[in-house]
Amino acid sequence: MEPTIIVYVVVIVFMIICSAFFSMSETAFTSVSQIKLKKMANEGNRKAERALKILENYDRFLTTILIGNNLVNIAGASLATIVFAVLLGEETGALASTVVMTLALLIFSEITPKSLAKRYPEKITIAVCNIVYYIMIILSPLSWLFAKLTDLIGKSEEPEITEDELEVMIDEIQSDGVLEKSESELLKNALRLDDIQVSEVYVHRMDIIAIDVEDDVEALGAMIVKTGFSRIVVYENTIDNIIGVVYSKTYFTNKELGVKFTIRDILMPVKYIPETVSVADALSEMQKSKMHLAVVLDSYGGTRGIITMEDLLEELVGEIWDESDAVTQDVRASTGGCYIVKGMANVDDVMEKIGIFIDRDGYNESTMSGFITHKLQRAPTKGDVVELDNATITVNSVRGHRVIDCTVVIKNEPIEDPETEEEVNTLLERLRAIRSGEAGNPEEEASILERLKALHHEPFEQFKEDSLVEKLKLD
């Protein structure tokens, strides 16, 4: 073998190694966790700092890697063609060169190095970052040229990562066992705080416990004792003119010291916020002002309701119950696909907990009570029924013009109670016998259908795609 051929072979092997280096570097920097790199950098790792600087200009890094990889691949393929042409002839050499170089690059420059880089991204990133850094400097003129050509096509204005994508990442981290479910929910709730307005979580003006500033202090004391609240809202003449708040500890302190005072004497200022402000902004404002209660104003400057620090924090961590609070649930599962729902429950929360979609039909507020009123187009009364495509809502009780609680029955809910399922199966078998003329009469058939309805079971809808439809002749 001629010395020139040996030199060419050595250069070809070197080109394959360089190609493997570029492929490994690309996969390593693409797969590496920047969080881990930042942790290493904070611990004083200089290479981690350099790797982070490279990732800050990822487009330039990727352009450099692609240029370098293509240069060495083309050079290696060209030299291999020359070598095989000399050894095997031009026609056979070209084919042999293509086959050999394709296999060599695929195995040694693509699959193997990229698999290693995917398995150990941090270690390989730290190992190659200095070399990559200097190659980026050497190839910077070419990288700059290709960057300008890319800019002519146009730049993407989309954010690198959206909130929805971040929530998916949190779910993935939870599924990997790094986060507990409670920690995952906390993070996702924190992301959603900017999307929730205080008008969705406030205490409505009809539910505000308040006192007129001109009332005597005995009435204030009785209200504090009856409600157990640490703060009582104070208004002047009308609830639309809330002027402050009274702390129960101030009241009891003055009483204990024998100080004569009026409600106005112990009145403290209160925060005012519009109903359109987000929960995150409201929480920030209340933290800055060191106030735990704010008045929510409507677009006319009137009182829409009030909101407390506890109300805001509950959007982050869930319901917070005091020792004296009676634990209640907005949505409580019953039997046979039934749910008992509070009238002031949020429609979106009801959909999430029950697992069905409720068509709002133009309803823009948040409560189930308001939704029922919207569907009825009048003030609701006990026993009113609202039929939806996938559920039936029955009003259980009202106070004034407001629904206190209602029953939501999901249509065609799968039967989970074994005894109920056995009864349904027995009734269906009997119904089949009646329909086939083997036994029974129309009165019994009607009785069976009424019983199935009472069990919230619709035979036609439940089995319309089942062969039992034909057996029952329900088509």
PDB file of N, CA and C in Angstrom, residues 223-311:
ATOM      1  N   MET A 223     -71.916  40.995  67.106  1.00  0.00           N
ATOM      2  CA  MET A 223     -71.617  40.465  65.770  1.00  0.00           C
ATOM      3  C   MET A 223     -70.308  39.678  65.779  1.00  0.00           C
ATOM      4  N   ILE A 224     -69.307  40.178  66.485  1.00  0.00           N
ATOM      5  CA  ILE A 224     -68.018  39.474  66.565  1.00  0.00           C
ATOM      6  C   ILE A 224     -68.190  38.122  67.244  1.00  0.00           C
ATOM      7  N   VAL A 225     -68.937  38.104  68.335  1.00  0.00           N
ATOM      8  CA  VAL A 225     -69.149  36.859  69.081  1.00  0.00           C
ATOM      9  C   VAL A 225     -69.940  35.859  68.242  1.00  0.00           C
ATOM     10  N   LYS A 226     -70.955  36.343  67.527  1.00  0.00           N
ATOM     11  CA  LYS A 226     -71.809  35.455  66.745  1.00  0.00           C
ATOM     12  C   LYS A 226     -71.069  34.855  65.554  1.00  0.00           C
ATOM     13  N   THR A 227     -70.285  35.670  64.865  1.00  0.00           N
ATOM     14  CA  THR A 227     -69.623  35.205  63.645  1.00  0.00           C
ATOM     15  C   THR A 227     -68.263  34.569  63.915  1.00  0.00           C
ATOM     16  N   GLY A 228     -67.576  35.024  64.951  1.00  0.00           N
ATOM     17  CA  GLY A 228     -66.225  34.529  65.214  1.00  0.00           C
ATOM     18  C   GLY A 228     -65.192  35.108  64.278  1.00  0.00           C
ATOM     19  N   PHE A 229     -65.569  36.140  63.495  1.00  0.00           N
ATOM     20  CA  PHE A 229     -64.624  36.749  62.555  1.00  0.00           C
ATOM     21  C   PHE A 229     -63.615  37.620  63.294  1.00  0.00           C
ATOM     22  N   SER A 230     -62.401  37.659  62.757  1.00  0.00           N
ATOM     23  CA  SER A 230     -61.370  38.521  63.350  1.00  0.00           C
ATOM     24  C   SER A 230     -61.446  39.943  62.787  1.00  0.00           C
ATOM     25  N   ARG A 231     -62.181  40.104  61.685  1.00  0.00           N
ATOM     26  CA  ARG A 231     -62.338  41.430  61.079  1.00  0.00           C
ATOM     27  C   ARG A 231     -63.802  41.608  60.683  1.00  0.00           C
ATOM     28  N   ILE A 232     -64.345  42.785  60.963  1.00  0.00           N
ATOM     29  CA  ILE A 232     -65.719  43.109  60.588  1.00  0.00           C
ATOM     30  C   ILE A 232     -65.692  44.324  59.674  1.00  0.00           C
ATOM     31  N   VAL A 233     -66.327  44.177  58.520  1.00  0.00           N
ATOM     32  CA  VAL A 233     -66.387  45.275  57.547  1.00  0.00           C
ATOM     33  C   VAL A 233     -67.339  46.361  58.063  1.00  0.00           C
ATOM     34  N   VAL A 234     -66.951  47.617  57.870  1.00  0.00           N
ATOM     35  CA  VAL A 234     -67.750  48.762  58.332  1.00  0.00           C
ATOM     36  C   VAL A 234     -68.124  49.628  57.130  1.00  0.00           C
ATOM     37  N   TYR A 235     -69.420  49.953  57.042  1.00  0.00           N
ATOM     38  CA  TYR A 235     -69.879  50.824  55.960  1.00  0.00           C
ATOM     39  C   TYR A 235     -70.579  52.047  56.544  1.00  0.00           C
ATOM     40  N   GLU A 236     -70.802  53.024  55.711  1.00  0.00           N
ATOM     41  CA  GLU A 236     -71.518  54.232  56.138  1.00  0.00           C
ATOM     42  C   GLU A 236     -72.752  54.405  55.258  1.00  0.00           C
ATOM     43  N   ASN A 237     -73.914  54.249  55.870  1.00  0.00           N
ATOM     44  CA  ASN A 237     -75.224  54.399  55.220  1.00  0.00           C
ATOM     45  C   ASN A 237     -75.579  53.227  54.288  1.00  0.00           C
ATOM     46  N   THR A 238     -74.648  52.818  53.414  1.00  0.00           N
ATOM     47  CA  THR A 238     -74.943  51.749  52.461  1.00  0.00           C
ATOM     48  C   THR A 238     -73.731  50.864  52.264  1.00  0.00           C
ATOM     49  N   ILE A 239     -73.962  49.608  51.906  1.00  0.00           N
ATOM     50  CA  ILE A 239     -72.871  48.656  51.701  1.00  0.00           C
ATOM     51  C   ILE A 239     -71.997  49.058  50.525  1.00  0.00           C
ATOM     52  N   ASP A 240     -72.513  49.940  49.651  1.00  0.00           N
ATOM     53  CA  ASP A 240     -71.702  50.440  48.540  1.00  0.00           C
ATOM     54  C   ASP A 240     -70.672  51.464  49.001  1.00  0.00           C
ATOM     55  N   ASN A 241     -70.725  51.832  50.270  1.00  0.00           N
ATOM     56  CA  ASN A 241     -69.776  52.808  50.803  1.00  0.00           C
ATOM     57  C   ASN A 241     -69.046  52.210  52.006  1.00  0.00           C
ATOM     58  N   ILE A 242     -68.249  51.184  51.735  1.00  0.00           N
ATOM     59  CA  ILE A 242     -67.444  50.568  52.793  1.00  0.00           C
ATOM     60  C   ILE A 242     -66.266  51.502  53.101  1.00  0.00           C
ATOM     61  N   ILE A 243     -66.133  51.869  54.368  1.00  0.00           N
ATOM     62  CA  ILE A 243     -65.121  52.872  54.731  1.00  0.00           C
ATOM     63  C   ILE A 243     -63.962  52.289  55.530  1.00  0.00           C
ATOM     64  N   GLY A 244     -64.049  51.043  55.923  1.00  0.00           N
ATOM     65  CA  GLY A 244     -62.948  50.476  56.687  1.00  0.00           C
ATOM     66  C   GLY A 244     -63.298  49.130  57.281  1.00  0.00           C
ATOM     67  N   VAL A 245     -62.467  48.704  58.216  1.00  0.00           N
ATOM     68  CA  VAL A 245     -62.631  47.418  58.866  1.00  0.00           C
ATOM     69  C   VAL A 245     -62.264  47.550  60.342  1.00  0.00           C
ATOM     70  N   VAL A 246     -62.907  46.766  61.180  1.00  0.00           N
ATOM     71  CA  VAL A 246     -62.627  46.771  62.619  1.00  0.00           C
ATOM     72  C   VAL A 246     -62.044  45.420  63.002  1.00  0.00           C
ATOM     73  N   TYR A 247     -60.931  45.446  63.773  1.00  0.00           N
ATOM     74  CA  TYR A 247     -60.316  44.214  64.249  1.00  0.00           C
ATOM     75  C   TYR A 247     -60.935  43.813  65.573  1.00  0.00           C
ATOM     76  N   SER A 248     -61.277  42.538  65.683  1.00  0.00           N
ATOM     77  CA  SER A 248     -61.906  42.071  66.923  1.00  0.00           C
ATOM     78  C   SER A 248     -60.961  42.200  68.110  1.00  0.00           C
ATOM     79  N   LYS A 249     -59.659  42.021  67.891  1.00  0.00           N
ATOM     80  CA  LYS A 249     -58.717  42.130  69.003  1.00  0.00           C
ATOM     81  C   LYS A 249     -58.657  43.568  69.537  1.00  0.00           C
ATOM     82  N   THR A 250     -58.819  44.563  68.637  1.00  0.00           N
ATOM     83  CA  THR A 250     -58.853  45.953  69.086  1.00  0.00           C
ATOM     84  C   THR A 250     -60.087  46.210  69.926  1.00  0.00           C
ATOM     85  N   TYR A 251     -61.205  45.650  69.477  1.00  0.00           N
ATOM     86  CA  TYR A 251     -62.451  45.809  70.225  1.00  0.00           C
ATOM     87  C   TYR A 251     -62.320  45.221  71.632  1.00  0.00           C
ATOM     88  N   PHE A 252     -61.847  43.989  71.734  1.00  0.00           N
ATOM     89  CA  PHE A 252     -61.765  43.321  73.034  1.00  0.00           C
ATOM     90  C   PHE A 252     -60.694  43.957  73.928  1.00  0.00           C
ATOM     91  N   THR A 253     -59.618  44.448  73.310  1.00  0.00           N
ATOM     92  CA  THR A 253     -58.580  45.124  74.105  1.00  0.00           C
ATOM     93  C   THR A 253     -59.144  46.375  74.761  1.00  0.00           C
ATOM     94  N   ASN A 254     -59.856  47.179  73.992  1.00  0.00           N
ATOM     95  CA  ASN A 254     -60.456  48.399  74.549  1.00  0.00           C
ATOM     96  C   ASN A 254     -61.507  48.078  75.608  1.00  0.00           C
ATOM     97  N   LYS A 255     -62.256  47.022  75.389  1.00  0.00           N
ATOM     98  CA  LYS A 255     -63.259  46.611  76.373  1.00  0.00           C
ATOM     99  C   LYS A 255     -62.592  46.181  77.679  1.00  0.00           C
ATOM    100  N   GLU A 256     -61.501  45.420  77.545  1.00  0.00           N
ATOM    101  CA  GLU A 256     -60.799  44.937  78.728  1.00  0.00           C
ATOM    102  C   GLU A 256     -60.183  46.097  79.512  1.00  0.00           C
ATOM    103  N   LEU A 257     -59.693  47.121  78.791  1.00  0.00           N
ATOM    104  CA  LEU A 257     -59.070  48.274  79.453  1.00  0.00           C
ATOM    105  C   LEU A 257     -60.091  49.295  79.955  1.00  0.00           C
ATOM    106  N   GLY A 258     -61.357  49.082  79.620  1.00  0.00           N
ATOM    107  CA  GLY A 258     -62.401  49.999  80.075  1.00  0.00           C
ATOM    108  C   GLY A 258     -62.430  51.315  79.333  1.00  0.00           C
ATOM    109  N   VAL A 259     -61.870  51.310  78.125  1.00  0.00           N
ATOM    110  CA  VAL A 259     -61.836  52.539  77.323  1.00  0.00           C
ATOM    111  C   VAL A 259     -63.181  52.742  76.643  1.00  0.00           C
ATOM    112  N   LYS A 260     -63.678  53.972  76.688  1.00  0.00           N
ATOM    113  CA  LYS A 260     -64.913  54.302  75.982  1.00  0.00           C
ATOM    114  C   LYS A 260     -64.561  54.647  74.537  1.00  0.00           C
ATOM    115  N   PHE A 261     -65.280  54.044  73.608  1.00  0.00           N
ATOM    116  CA  PHE A 261     -64.959  54.260  72.200  1.00  0.00           C
ATOM    117  C   PHE A 261     -66.192  53.996  71.348  1.00  0.00           C
ATOM    118  N   THR A 262     -66.096  54.457  70.112  1.00  0.00           N
ATOM    119  CA  THR A 262     -67.134  54.178  69.115  1.00  0.00           C
ATOM    120  C   THR A 262     -66.508  53.351  67.988  1.00  0.00           C
ATOM    121  N   ILE A 263     -67.353  52.884  67.113  1.00  0.00           N
ATOM    122  CA  ILE A 263     -66.829  52.097  65.984  1.00  0.00           C
ATOM    123  C   ILE A 263     -65.880  52.930  65.139  1.00  0.00           C
ATOM    124  N   ARG A 264     -66.192  54.218  64.960  1.00  0.00           N
ATOM    125  CA  ARG A 264     -65.332  55.091  64.171  1.00  0.00           C
ATOM    126  C   ARG A 264     -63.955  55.257  64.811  1.00  0.00           C
ATOM    127  N   ASP A 265     -63.886  55.184  66.128  1.00  0.00           N
ATOM    128  CA  ASP A 265     -62.608  55.370  66.838  1.00  0.00           C
ATOM    129  C   ASP A 265     -61.619  54.239  66.544  1.00  0.00           C
ATOM    130  N   ILE A 266     -62.121  53.038  66.323  1.00  0.00           N
ATOM    131  CA  ILE A 266     -61.220  51.894  66.110  1.00  0.00           C
ATOM    132  C   ILE A 266     -61.216  51.437  64.651  1.00  0.00           C
ATOM    133  N   LEU A 267     -61.740  52.293  63.785  1.00  0.00           N
ATOM    134  CA  LEU A 267     -61.832  51.954  62.365  1.00  0.00           C
ATOM    135  C   LEU A 267     -60.440  51.960  61.724  1.00  0.00           C
ATOM    136  N   MET A 268     -60.158  50.940  60.947  1.00  0.00           N
ATOM    137  CA  MET A 268     -58.883  50.834  60.226  1.00  0.00           C
ATOM    138  C   MET A 268     -59.149  50.905  58.721  1.00  0.00           C
ATOM    139  N   PRO A 269     -58.184  51.442  57.949  1.00  0.00           N
ATOM    140  CA  PRO A 269     -58.393  51.563  56.491  1.00  0.00           C
ATOM    141  C   PRO A 269     -58.461  50.200  55.809  1.00  0.00           C
ATOM    142  N   VAL A 270     -59.032  50.183  54.634  1.00  0.00           N
ATOM    143  CA  VAL A 270     -59.188  48.950  53.875  1.00  0.00           C
ATOM    144  C   VAL A 270     -58.713  49.180  52.450  1.00  0.00           C
ATOM    145  N   LYS A 271     -58.281  48.139  51.777  1.00  0.00           N
ATOM    146  CA  LYS A 271     -57.779  48.216  50.408  1.00  0.00           C
ATOM    147  C   LYS A 271     -58.944  48.102  49.432  1.00  0.00           C
ATOM    148  N   TYR A 272     -58.885  48.859  48.330  1.00  0.00           N
ATOM    149  CA  TYR A 272     -59.911  48.788  47.287  1.00  0.00           C
ATOM    150  C   TYR A 272     -59.255  48.307  45.994  1.00  0.00           C
ATOM    151  N   ILE A 273     -59.845  47.287  45.367  1.00  0.00           N
ATOM    152  CA  ILE A 273     -59.298  46.759  44.119  1.00  0.00           C
ATOM    153  C   ILE A 273     -60.439  46.526  43.131  1.00  0.00           C
ATOM    154  N   PRO A 274     -60.185  46.694  41.832  1.00  0.00           N
ATOM    155  CA  PRO A 274     -61.233  46.437  40.828  1.00  0.00           C
ATOM    156  C   PRO A 274     -61.460  44.944  40.650  1.00  0.00           C
ATOM    157  N   GLU A 275     -62.640  44.594  40.179  1.00  0.00           N
ATOM    158  CA  GLU A 275     -63.001  43.177  40.016  1.00  0.00           C
ATOM    159  C   GLU A 275     -62.220  42.500  38.900  1.00  0.00           C
ATOM    160  N   THR A 276     -61.595  43.291  38.020  1.00  0.00           N
ATOM    161  CA  THR A 276     -60.881  42.718  36.879  1.00  0.00           C
ATOM    162  C   THR A 276     -59.430  42.364  37.197  1.00  0.00           C
ATOM    163  N   VAL A 277     -58.944  42.723  38.382  1.00  0.00           N
ATOM    164  CA  VAL A 277     -57.546  42.452  38.713  1.00  0.00           C
ATOM    165  C   VAL A 277     -57.356  40.953  38.940  1.00  0.00           C
ATOM    166  N   SER A 278     -56.177  40.443  38.635  1.00  0.00           N
ATOM    167  CA  SER A 278     -55.904  39.016  38.793  1.00  0.00           C
ATOM    168  C   SER A 278     -55.623  38.688  40.253  1.00  0.00           C
ATOM    169  N   VAL A 279     -55.765  37.419  40.582  1.00  0.00           N
ATOM    170  CA  VAL A 279     -55.489  36.965  41.946  1.00  0.00           C
ATOM    171  C   VAL A 279     -54.035  37.224  42.310  1.00  0.00           C
ATOM    172  N   ALA A 280     -53.125  37.015  41.349  1.00  0.00           N
ATOM    173  CA  ALA A 280     -51.695  37.236  41.608  1.00  0.00           C
ATOM    174  C   ALA A 280     -51.421  38.697  41.944  1.00  0.00           C
ATOM    175  N   ASP A 281     -52.013  39.624  41.163  1.00  0.00           N
ATOM    176  CA  ASP A 281     -51.802  41.056  41.418  1.00  0.00           C
ATOM    177  C   ASP A 281     -52.455  41.483  42.729  1.00  0.00           C
ATOM    178  N   ALA A 282     -53.636  40.942  43.013  1.00  0.00           N
ATOM    179  CA  ALA A 282     -54.319  41.273  44.272  1.00  0.00           C
ATOM    180  C   ALA A 282     -53.503  40.805  45.469  1.00  0.00           C
ATOM    181  N   LEU A 283     -52.941  39.609  45.364  1.00  0.00           N
ATOM    182  CA  LEU A 283     -52.116  39.066  46.443  1.00  0.00           C
ATOM    183  C   LEU A 283     -50.886  39.937  46.662  1.00  0.00           C
ATOM    184  N   SER A 284     -50.266  40.377  45.574  1.00  0.00           N
ATOM    185  CA  SER A 284     -49.088  41.246  45.669  1.00  0.00           C
ATOM    186  C   SER A 284     -49.432  42.590  46.308  1.00  0.00           C
ATOM    187  N   GLU A 285     -50.562  43.184  45.886  1.00  0.00           N
ATOM    188  CA  GLU A 285     -50.977  44.472  46.441  1.00  0.00           C
ATOM    189  C   GLU A 285     -51.295  44.374  47.931  1.00  0.00           C
ATOM    190  N   MET A 286     -51.949  43.306  48.327  1.00  0.00           N
ATOM    191  CA  MET A 286     -52.301  43.152  49.741  1.00  0.00           C
ATOM    192  C   MET A 286     -51.062  42.874  50.597  1.00  0.00           C
ATOM    193  N   GLN A 287     -50.074  42.205  50.012  1.00  0.00           N
ATOM    194  CA  GLN A 287     -48.823  41.998  50.733  1.00  0.00           C
ATOM    195  C   GLN A 287     -48.100  43.322  50.948  1.00  0.00           C
ATOM    196  N   LYS A 288     -48.066  44.146  49.904  1.00  0.00           N
ATOM    197  CA  LYS A 288     -47.378  45.431  50.002  1.00  0.00           C
ATOM    198  C   LYS A 288     -48.045  46.351  51.017  1.00  0.00           C
ATOM    199  N   SER A 289     -49.377  46.359  51.038  1.00  0.00           N
ATOM    200  CA  SER A 289     -50.117  47.245  51.935  1.00  0.00           C
ATOM    201  C   SER A 289     -50.296  46.658  53.330  1.00  0.00           C
ATOM    202  N   LYS A 290     -49.876  45.396  53.513  1.00  0.00           N
ATOM    203  CA  LYS A 290     -49.987  44.694  54.796  1.00  0.00           C
ATOM    204  C   LYS A 290     -51.437  44.629  55.275  1.00  0.00           C
ATOM    205  N   MET A 291     -52.338  44.412  54.335  1.00  0.00           N
ATOM    206  CA  MET A 291     -53.762  44.292  54.653  1.00  0.00           C
ATOM    207  C   MET A 291     -54.254  42.908  54.260  1.00  0.00           C
ATOM    208  N   HIS A 292     -55.119  42.343  55.103  1.00  0.00           N
ATOM    209  CA  HIS A 292     -55.621  40.994  54.860  1.00  0.00           C
ATOM    210  C   HIS A 292     -57.034  40.991  54.282  1.00  0.00           C
ATOM    211  N   LEU A 293     -57.595  42.146  54.023  1.00  0.00           N
ATOM    212  CA  LEU A 293     -58.949  42.230  53.476  1.00  0.00           C
ATOM    213  C   LEU A 293     -59.022  43.390  52.504  1.00  0.00           C
ATOM    214  N   ALA A 294     -59.689  43.178  51.379  1.00  0.00           N
ATOM    215  CA  ALA A 294     -59.852  44.230  50.379  1.00  0.00           C
ATOM    216  C   ALA A 294     -61.289  44.238  49.883  1.00  0.00           C
ATOM    217  N   VAL A 295     -61.743  45.413  49.475  1.00  0.00           N
ATOM    218  CA  VAL A 295     -63.081  45.579  48.903  1.00  0.00           C
ATOM    219  C   VAL A 295     -62.964  45.485  47.392  1.00  0.00           C
ATOM    220  N   VAL A 296     -63.781  44.628  46.786  1.00  0.00           N
ATOM    221  CA  VAL A 296     -63.787  44.460  45.331  1.00  0.00           C
ATOM    222  C   VAL A 296     -64.830  45.406  44.751  1.00  0.00           C
ATOM    223  N   LEU A 297     -64.393  46.289  43.864  1.00  0.00           N
ATOM    224  CA  LEU A 297     -65.276  47.305  43.277  1.00  0.00           C
ATOM    225  C   LEU A 297     -65.713  46.897  41.878  1.00  0.00           C
ATOM    226  N   ASP A 298     -66.968  47.224  41.546  1.00  0.00           N
ATOM    227  CA  ASP A 298     -67.440  46.985  40.183  1.00  0.00           C
ATOM    228  C   ASP A 298     -67.079  48.173  39.308  1.00  0.00           C
ATOM    229  N   SER A 299     -67.514  48.142  38.041  1.00  0.00           N
ATOM    230  CA  SER A 299     -67.134  49.192  37.093  1.00  0.00           C
ATOM    231  C   SER A 299     -67.756  50.546  37.421  1.00  0.00           C
ATOM    232  N   TYR A 300     -68.766  50.551  38.315  1.00  0.00           N
ATOM    233  CA  TYR A 300     -69.404  51.812  38.696  1.00  0.00           C
ATOM    234  C   TYR A 300     -68.883  52.341  40.033  1.00  0.00           C
ATOM    235  N   GLY A 301     -67.917  51.670  40.611  1.00  0.00           N
ATOM    236  CA  GLY A 301     -67.364  52.103  41.877  1.00  0.00           C
ATOM    237  C   GLY A 301     -68.123  51.590  43.082  1.00  0.00           C
ATOM    238  N   GLY A 302     -69.162  50.789  42.849  1.00  0.00           N
ATOM    239  CA  GLY A 302     -69.912  50.204  43.958  1.00  0.00           C
ATOM    240  C   GLY A 302     -69.241  48.951  44.482  1.00  0.00           C
ATOM    241  N   THR A 303     -69.753  48.438  45.571  1.00  0.00           N
ATOM    242  CA  THR A 303     -69.178  47.242  46.183  1.00  0.00           C
ATOM    243  C   THR A 303     -69.669  45.994  45.467  1.00  0.00           C
ATOM    244  N   ARG A 304     -68.732  45.263  44.871  1.00  0.00           N
ATOM    245  CA  ARG A 304     -69.055  43.973  44.256  1.00  0.00           C
ATOM    246  C   ARG A 304     -68.972  42.874  45.311  1.00  0.00           C
ATOM    247  N   GLY A 305     -68.038  43.031  46.241  1.00  0.00           N
ATOM    248  CA  GLY A 305     -67.852  42.055  47.295  1.00  0.00           C
ATOM    249  C   GLY A 305     -66.587  42.362  48.060  1.00  0.00           C
ATOM    250  N   ILE A 306     -66.104  41.406  48.816  1.00  0.00           N
ATOM    251  CA  ILE A 306     -64.837  41.554  49.526  1.00  0.00           C
ATOM    252  C   ILE A 306     -63.994  40.308  49.269  1.00  0.00           C
ATOM    253  N   ILE A 307     -62.711  40.444  49.480  1.00  0.00           N
ATOM    254  CA  ILE A 307     -61.815  39.305  49.336  1.00  0.00           C
ATOM    255  C   ILE A 307     -60.766  39.371  50.423  1.00  0.00           C
ATOM    256  N   THR A 308     -60.405  38.232  50.960  1.00  0.00           N
ATOM    257  CA  THR A 308     -59.418  38.172  52.037  1.00  0.00           C
ATOM    258  C   THR A 308     -58.150  37.485  51.538  1.00  0.00           C
ATOM    259  N   MET A 309     -57.093  37.648  52.320  1.00  0.00           N
ATOM    260  CA  MET A 309     -55.844  36.979  51.992  1.00  0.00           C
ATOM    261  C   MET A 309     -56.051  35.463  51.940  1.00  0.00           C
ATOM    262  N   GLU A 310     -56.908  34.963  52.819  1.00  0.00           N
ATOM    263  CA  GLU A 310     -57.185  33.519  52.848  1.00  0.00           C
ATOM    264  C   GLU A 310     -57.835  33.068  51.552  1.00  0.00           C
ATOM    265  N   ASP A 311     -58.776  33.881  51.022  1.00  0.00           N
ATOM    266  CA  ASP A 311     -59.425  33.534  49.757  1.00  0.00           C
ATOM    267  C   ASP A 311     -58.402  33.404  48.633  1.00  0.00           C
TER     268      ASP A 311
END
